[in-house]
Coordinates of C-alpha atoms and ligand atoms in Angstrom, one line a residue:
X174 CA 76.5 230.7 196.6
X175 CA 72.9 231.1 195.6
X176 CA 71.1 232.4 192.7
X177 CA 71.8 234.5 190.5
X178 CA 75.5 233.3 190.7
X179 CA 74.8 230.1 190.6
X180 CA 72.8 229.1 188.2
X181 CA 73.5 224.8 187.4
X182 CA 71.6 225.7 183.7
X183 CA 75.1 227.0 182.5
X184 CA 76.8 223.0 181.9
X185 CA 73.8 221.9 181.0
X186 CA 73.4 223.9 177.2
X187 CA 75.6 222.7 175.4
X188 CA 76.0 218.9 174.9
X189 CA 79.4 218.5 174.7
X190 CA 79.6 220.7 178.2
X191 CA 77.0 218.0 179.5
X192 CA 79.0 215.1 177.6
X193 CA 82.3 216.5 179.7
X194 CA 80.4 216.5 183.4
X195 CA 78.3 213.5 183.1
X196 CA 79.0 211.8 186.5
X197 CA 78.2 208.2 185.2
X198 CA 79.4 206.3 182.2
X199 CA 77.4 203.1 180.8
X200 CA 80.1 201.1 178.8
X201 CA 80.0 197.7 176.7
X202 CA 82.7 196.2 178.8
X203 CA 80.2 196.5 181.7
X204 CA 77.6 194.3 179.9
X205 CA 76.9 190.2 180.1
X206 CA 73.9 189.1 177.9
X207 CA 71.8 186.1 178.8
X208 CA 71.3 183.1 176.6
X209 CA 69.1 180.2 176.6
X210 CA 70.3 177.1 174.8
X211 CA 67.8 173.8 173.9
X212 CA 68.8 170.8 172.6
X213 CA 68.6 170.0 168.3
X214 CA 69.7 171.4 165.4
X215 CA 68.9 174.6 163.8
X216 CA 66.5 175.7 166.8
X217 CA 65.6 179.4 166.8
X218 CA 62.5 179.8 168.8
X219 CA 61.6 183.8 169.7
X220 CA 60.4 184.0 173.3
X221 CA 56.8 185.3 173.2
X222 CA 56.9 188.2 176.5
X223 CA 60.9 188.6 175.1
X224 CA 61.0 189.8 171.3
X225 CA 64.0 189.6 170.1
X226 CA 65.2 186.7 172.8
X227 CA 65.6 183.3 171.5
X228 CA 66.0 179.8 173.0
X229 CA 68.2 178.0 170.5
X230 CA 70.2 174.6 169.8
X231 CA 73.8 174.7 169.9
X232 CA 74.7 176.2 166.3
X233 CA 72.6 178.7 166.4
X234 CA 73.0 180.0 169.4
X235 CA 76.7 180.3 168.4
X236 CA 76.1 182.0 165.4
X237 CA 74.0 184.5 167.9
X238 CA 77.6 184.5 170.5
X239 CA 79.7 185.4 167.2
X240 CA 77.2 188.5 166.7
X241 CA 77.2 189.1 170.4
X242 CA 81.3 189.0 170.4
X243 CA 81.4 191.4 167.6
X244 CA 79.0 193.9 169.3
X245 CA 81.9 194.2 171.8
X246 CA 79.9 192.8 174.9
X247 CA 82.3 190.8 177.1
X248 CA 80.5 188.1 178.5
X249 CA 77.2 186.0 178.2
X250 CA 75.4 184.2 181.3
X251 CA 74.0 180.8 179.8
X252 CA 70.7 179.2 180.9
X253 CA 69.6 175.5 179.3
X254 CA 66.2 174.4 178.2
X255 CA 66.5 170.5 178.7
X256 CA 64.2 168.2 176.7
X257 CA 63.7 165.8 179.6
X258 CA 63.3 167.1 182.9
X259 CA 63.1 165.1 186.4
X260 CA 62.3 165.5 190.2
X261 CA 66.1 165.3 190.6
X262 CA 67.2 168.0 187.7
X263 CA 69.8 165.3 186.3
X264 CA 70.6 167.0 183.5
X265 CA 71.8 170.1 185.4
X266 CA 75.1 168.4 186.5
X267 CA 74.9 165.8 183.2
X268 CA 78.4 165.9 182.1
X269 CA 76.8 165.7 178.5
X270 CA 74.0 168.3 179.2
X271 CA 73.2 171.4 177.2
X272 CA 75.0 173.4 179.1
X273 CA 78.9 171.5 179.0
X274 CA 78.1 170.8 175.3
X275 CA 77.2 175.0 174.5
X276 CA 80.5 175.8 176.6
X277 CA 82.4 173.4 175.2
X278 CA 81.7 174.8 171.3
X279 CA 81.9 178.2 172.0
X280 CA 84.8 177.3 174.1
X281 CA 86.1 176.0 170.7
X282 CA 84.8 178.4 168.0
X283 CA 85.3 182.0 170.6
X284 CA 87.7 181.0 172.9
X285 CA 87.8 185.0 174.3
X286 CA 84.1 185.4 175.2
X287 CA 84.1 184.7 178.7
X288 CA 81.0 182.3 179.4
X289 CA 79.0 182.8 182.8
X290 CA 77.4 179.4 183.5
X291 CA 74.0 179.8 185.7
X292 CA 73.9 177.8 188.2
X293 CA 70.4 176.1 189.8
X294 CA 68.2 173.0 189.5
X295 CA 65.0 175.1 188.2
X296 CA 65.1 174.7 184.6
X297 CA 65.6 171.3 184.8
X298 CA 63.4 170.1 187.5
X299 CA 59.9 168.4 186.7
X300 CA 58.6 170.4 189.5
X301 CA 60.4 173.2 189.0
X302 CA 61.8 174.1 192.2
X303 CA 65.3 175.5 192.6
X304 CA 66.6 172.8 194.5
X305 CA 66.0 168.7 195.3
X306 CA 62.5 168.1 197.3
X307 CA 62.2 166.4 200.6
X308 CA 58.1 166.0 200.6
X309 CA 56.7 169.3 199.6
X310 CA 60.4 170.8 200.9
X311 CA 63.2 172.3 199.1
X312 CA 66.0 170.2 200.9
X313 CA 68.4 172.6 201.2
X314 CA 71.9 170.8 202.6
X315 CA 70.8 167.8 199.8
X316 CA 70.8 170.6 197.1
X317 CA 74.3 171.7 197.4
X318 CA 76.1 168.3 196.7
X319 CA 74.3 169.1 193.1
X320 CA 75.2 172.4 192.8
X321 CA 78.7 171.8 193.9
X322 CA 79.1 169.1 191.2
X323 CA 77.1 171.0 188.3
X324 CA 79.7 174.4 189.1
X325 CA 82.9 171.4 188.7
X326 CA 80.9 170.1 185.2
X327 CA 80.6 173.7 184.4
X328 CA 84.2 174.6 185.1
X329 CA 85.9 171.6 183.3
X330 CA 83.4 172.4 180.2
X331 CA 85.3 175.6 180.2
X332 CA 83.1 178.2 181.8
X333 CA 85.1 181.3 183.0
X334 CA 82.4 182.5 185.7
X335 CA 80.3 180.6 188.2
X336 CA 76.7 181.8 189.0
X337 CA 74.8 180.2 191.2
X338 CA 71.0 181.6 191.6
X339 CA 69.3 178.6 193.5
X340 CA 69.4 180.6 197.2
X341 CA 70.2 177.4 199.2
X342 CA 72.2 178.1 202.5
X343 CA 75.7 177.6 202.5
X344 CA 76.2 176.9 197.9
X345 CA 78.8 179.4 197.7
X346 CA 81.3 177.9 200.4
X347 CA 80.3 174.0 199.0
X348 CA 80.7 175.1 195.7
X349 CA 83.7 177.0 196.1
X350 CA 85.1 173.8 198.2
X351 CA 84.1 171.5 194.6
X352 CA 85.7 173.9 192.4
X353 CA 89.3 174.0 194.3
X354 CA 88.9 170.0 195.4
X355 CA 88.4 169.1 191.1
X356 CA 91.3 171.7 190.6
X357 CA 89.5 175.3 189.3
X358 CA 91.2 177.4 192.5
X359 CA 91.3 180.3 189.8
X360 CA 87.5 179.8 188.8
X361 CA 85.7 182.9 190.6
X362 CA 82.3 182.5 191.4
X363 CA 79.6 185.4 190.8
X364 CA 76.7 184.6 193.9
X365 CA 73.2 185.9 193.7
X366 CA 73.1 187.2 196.4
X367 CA 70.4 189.1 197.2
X368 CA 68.1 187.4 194.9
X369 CA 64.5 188.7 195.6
X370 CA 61.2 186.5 195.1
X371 CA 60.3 188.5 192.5
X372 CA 57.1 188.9 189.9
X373 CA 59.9 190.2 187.5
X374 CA 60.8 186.8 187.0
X375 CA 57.3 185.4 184.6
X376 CA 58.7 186.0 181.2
X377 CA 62.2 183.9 181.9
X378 CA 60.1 181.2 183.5
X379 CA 58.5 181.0 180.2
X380 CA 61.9 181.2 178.0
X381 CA 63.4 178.3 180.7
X382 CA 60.1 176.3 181.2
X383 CA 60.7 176.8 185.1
X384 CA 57.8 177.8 186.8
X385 CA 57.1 175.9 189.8
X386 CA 54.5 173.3 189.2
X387 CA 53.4 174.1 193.1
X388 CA 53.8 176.2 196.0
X389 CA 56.2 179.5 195.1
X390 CA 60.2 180.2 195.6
X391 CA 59.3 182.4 198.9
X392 CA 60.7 179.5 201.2
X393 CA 64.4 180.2 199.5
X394 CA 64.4 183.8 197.6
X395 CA 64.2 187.0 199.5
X396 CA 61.1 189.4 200.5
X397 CA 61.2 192.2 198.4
X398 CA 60.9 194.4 201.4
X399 CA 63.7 193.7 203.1
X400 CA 67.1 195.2 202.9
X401 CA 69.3 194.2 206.0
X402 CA 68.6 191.1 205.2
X403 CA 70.3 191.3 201.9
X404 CA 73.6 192.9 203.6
X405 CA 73.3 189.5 205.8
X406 CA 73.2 186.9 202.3
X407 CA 76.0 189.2 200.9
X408 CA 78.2 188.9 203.8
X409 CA 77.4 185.4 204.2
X410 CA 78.4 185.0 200.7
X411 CA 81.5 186.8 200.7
X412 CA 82.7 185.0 203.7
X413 CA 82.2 181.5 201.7
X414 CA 84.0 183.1 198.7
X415 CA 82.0 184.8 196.4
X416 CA 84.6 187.0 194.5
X417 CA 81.7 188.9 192.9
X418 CA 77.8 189.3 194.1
X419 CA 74.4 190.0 192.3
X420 CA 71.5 192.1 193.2
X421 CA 68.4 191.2 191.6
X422 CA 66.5 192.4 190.0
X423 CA 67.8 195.5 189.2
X424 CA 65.3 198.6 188.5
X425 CA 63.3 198.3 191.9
X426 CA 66.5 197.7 193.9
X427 CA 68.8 201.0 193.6
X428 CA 68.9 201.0 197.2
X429 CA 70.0 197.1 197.3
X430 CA 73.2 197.8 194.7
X431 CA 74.0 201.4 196.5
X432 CA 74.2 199.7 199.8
X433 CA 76.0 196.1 199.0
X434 CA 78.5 198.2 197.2
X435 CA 79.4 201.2 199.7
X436 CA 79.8 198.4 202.3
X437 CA 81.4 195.9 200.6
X438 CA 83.4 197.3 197.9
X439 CA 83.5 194.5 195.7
X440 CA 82.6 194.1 192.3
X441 CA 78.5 194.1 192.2
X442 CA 76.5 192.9 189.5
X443 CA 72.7 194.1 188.8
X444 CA 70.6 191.8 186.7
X445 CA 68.2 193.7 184.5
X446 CA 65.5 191.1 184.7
X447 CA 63.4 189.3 182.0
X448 CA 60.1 191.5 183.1
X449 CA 62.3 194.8 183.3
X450 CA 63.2 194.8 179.7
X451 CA 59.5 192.7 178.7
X452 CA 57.8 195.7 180.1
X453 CA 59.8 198.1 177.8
X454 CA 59.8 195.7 174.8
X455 CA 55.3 196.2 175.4
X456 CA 55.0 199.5 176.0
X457 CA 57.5 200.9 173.4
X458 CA 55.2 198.3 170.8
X459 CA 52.5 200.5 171.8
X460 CA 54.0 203.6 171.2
X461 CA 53.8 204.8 174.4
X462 CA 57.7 205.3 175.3
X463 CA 60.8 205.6 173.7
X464 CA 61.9 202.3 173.5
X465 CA 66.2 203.5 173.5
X466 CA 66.0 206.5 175.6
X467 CA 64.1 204.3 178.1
X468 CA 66.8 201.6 178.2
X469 CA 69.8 204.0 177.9
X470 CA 68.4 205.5 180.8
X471 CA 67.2 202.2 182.9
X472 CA 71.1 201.1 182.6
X473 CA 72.5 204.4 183.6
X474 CA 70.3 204.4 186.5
X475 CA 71.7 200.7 187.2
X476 CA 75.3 202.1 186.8
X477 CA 74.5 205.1 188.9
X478 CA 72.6 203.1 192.0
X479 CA 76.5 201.5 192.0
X480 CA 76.5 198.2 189.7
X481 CA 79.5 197.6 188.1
X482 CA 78.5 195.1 186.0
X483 CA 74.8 194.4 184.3
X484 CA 73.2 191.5 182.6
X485 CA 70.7 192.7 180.6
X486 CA 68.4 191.5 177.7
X487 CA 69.3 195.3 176.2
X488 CA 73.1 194.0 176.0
X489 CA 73.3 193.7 172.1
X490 CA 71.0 196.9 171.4
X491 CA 72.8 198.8 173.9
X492 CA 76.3 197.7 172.8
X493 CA 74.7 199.2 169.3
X494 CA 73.6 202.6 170.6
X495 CA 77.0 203.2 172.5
X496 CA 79.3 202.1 169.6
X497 CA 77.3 204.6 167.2
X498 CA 77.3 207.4 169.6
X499 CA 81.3 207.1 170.4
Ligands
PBG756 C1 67.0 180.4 188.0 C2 67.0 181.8 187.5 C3 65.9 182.7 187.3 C4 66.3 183.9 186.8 C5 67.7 183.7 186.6 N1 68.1 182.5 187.1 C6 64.4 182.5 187.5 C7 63.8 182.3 188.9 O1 64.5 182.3 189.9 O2 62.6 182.0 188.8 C8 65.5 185.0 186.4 C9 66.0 185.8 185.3 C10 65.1 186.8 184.6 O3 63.9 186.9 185.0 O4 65.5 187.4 183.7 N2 66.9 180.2 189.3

């Protein structure tokens, strides 16, 4: 049937007619925010290339969760800003770290939030590598004992989710191991995956401190061009355990999430990175776009390219848009 008797303008006039036949739905339950926690008391410092993103101590940042929990989003992803850092990233698998003391009080105070706990050595690394060095090395098989025993800290803080985002060989199976060995079997583990070496990364390695102090994260994340490859880390993944898996970033990598998804039909996260929603935060300042259409659309286009799940910066405004439009 061609024109005139088809003519696709007719469900598009009306918007409850375009409401009825949308083909993708953006929901809150579909939404993990990301949070950065320091140490002190009554910390509340705005991130410079992130308005309206904080790095906080414990009691405010829970004051933020309870907000957060209200808006309806499900789940946060928690990233910590230690005061002391070192070659070896101790306080990553500190049993009294930043991160096990924000999990355990939100633990306490909203026991229903579910809690994502990042895992990697970056933000707490004086040389801010991802991993422990071996010369000017990331030693990769040395790594994973870490990781292994910062996911069990995690767990037994109470985190419901873990996410490791470090890119070492072989974390997922180790860490999976460590989880059922210290007695988590029902803790799942989100991997990320296909994590790209990405320049969308700057303004979080300003919120966490965590820029390398030399060299680049080439050796460990993924070339932006390649896709195969990423089909190769998710399998790889999935094979060690990964009950979930992560694309990232998001917005350049439609083709990344719609692949990983059609061939491995398992829940798929897209992280709407720090630089994705810096570069809307900028322009919209400037006038030049509209600052909600532009996200309401960046996050449908996530949905629609095949991501369940999105972590996202936009999390509480979005939650705020959809709740006022239902
Ligand atoms: C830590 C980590 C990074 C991000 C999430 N976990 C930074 C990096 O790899 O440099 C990036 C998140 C963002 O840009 O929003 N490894």
């Amino acid at each position: 049937m061609t024109f005139p008797n088809t003519r696709l303008r007719r469900l598009r006039r009306l918007a409850t007619l375009r409401d009825m036949v949308r083909e993708t739905r953006l929901c809150v339950d579909q939404l993990v925010y990301p949070m950065f926690v320091c140490h002190g008391e009554g910390v509340r410092t705005e991130i410079p290339s992130m308005p309206g993103c904080y790095r906080q101590s414990v009691d405010t940042f829970l004051e933020e969760a309870a907000e957060v929990s209200g808006l309806g989003v499900p789940a946060i992803i928690l990233f910590g800003v230690p005061d002391k850092k070192d070659p070896q990233g101790s306080e990553a698998y500190a049993p009294d770290g930043i991160i096990p003391q924000a999990i355990r009080a939100l633990k306490e105070s909203l026991p229903d939030l579910l809690v994502w706990a990042d895992v990697c050595l970056c933000e707490y690394t004086s040389h801010g590598h991802c991993g422990i060095l071996d010369g000017e090395e990331v030693d990769n098989d040395q790594t994973l004992d870490w990781l292994a025993l910062a996911s069990v800290v995690y767990a037994r803080a109470g985190a419901d989710v873990i996410a490791p985002s470090d890119m070492m060989d072989g974390r997922v199976g180790a860490i999976r191991k460590a989880l059922d060995g210290a007695g988590y079997p029902l803790t799942p583990i989100c991997a990320y995956s296909a994590k790209y070496a990405s320049a969308f990364y700057g303004p979080f390695r300003e919120a966490a401190e965590s820029t390398p102090q030399f060299g680049d994260r080439k050796g460990y994340q993924m070339d932006p061009a390649n896709l195969n490859e990423a089909l190769r880390e998710v399998s790889l993944d999935v094979e060690e355990g990964a009950d979930m898996v992560m694309v990232k970033p998001a917005m350049a990598y439609g083709d990344v999430i719609r692949r990983v998804k059609d061939e491995f039909r398992l829940p798929v996260a897209a992280y709407n990175v720090s630089g994705e929603y810096s570069m809307i935060k900028a322009a919209a300042s400037m006038g030049w776009i509209d600052e909600e259409r532009l996200m309401m659309e960046v996050l449908t286009g996530i949905r629609r390219a095949g991501a369940d799940i999105i972590i996202t910066y936009f999390a509480k405004q979005a939650a705020r848009l959809l709740a006022a439009n239902s």
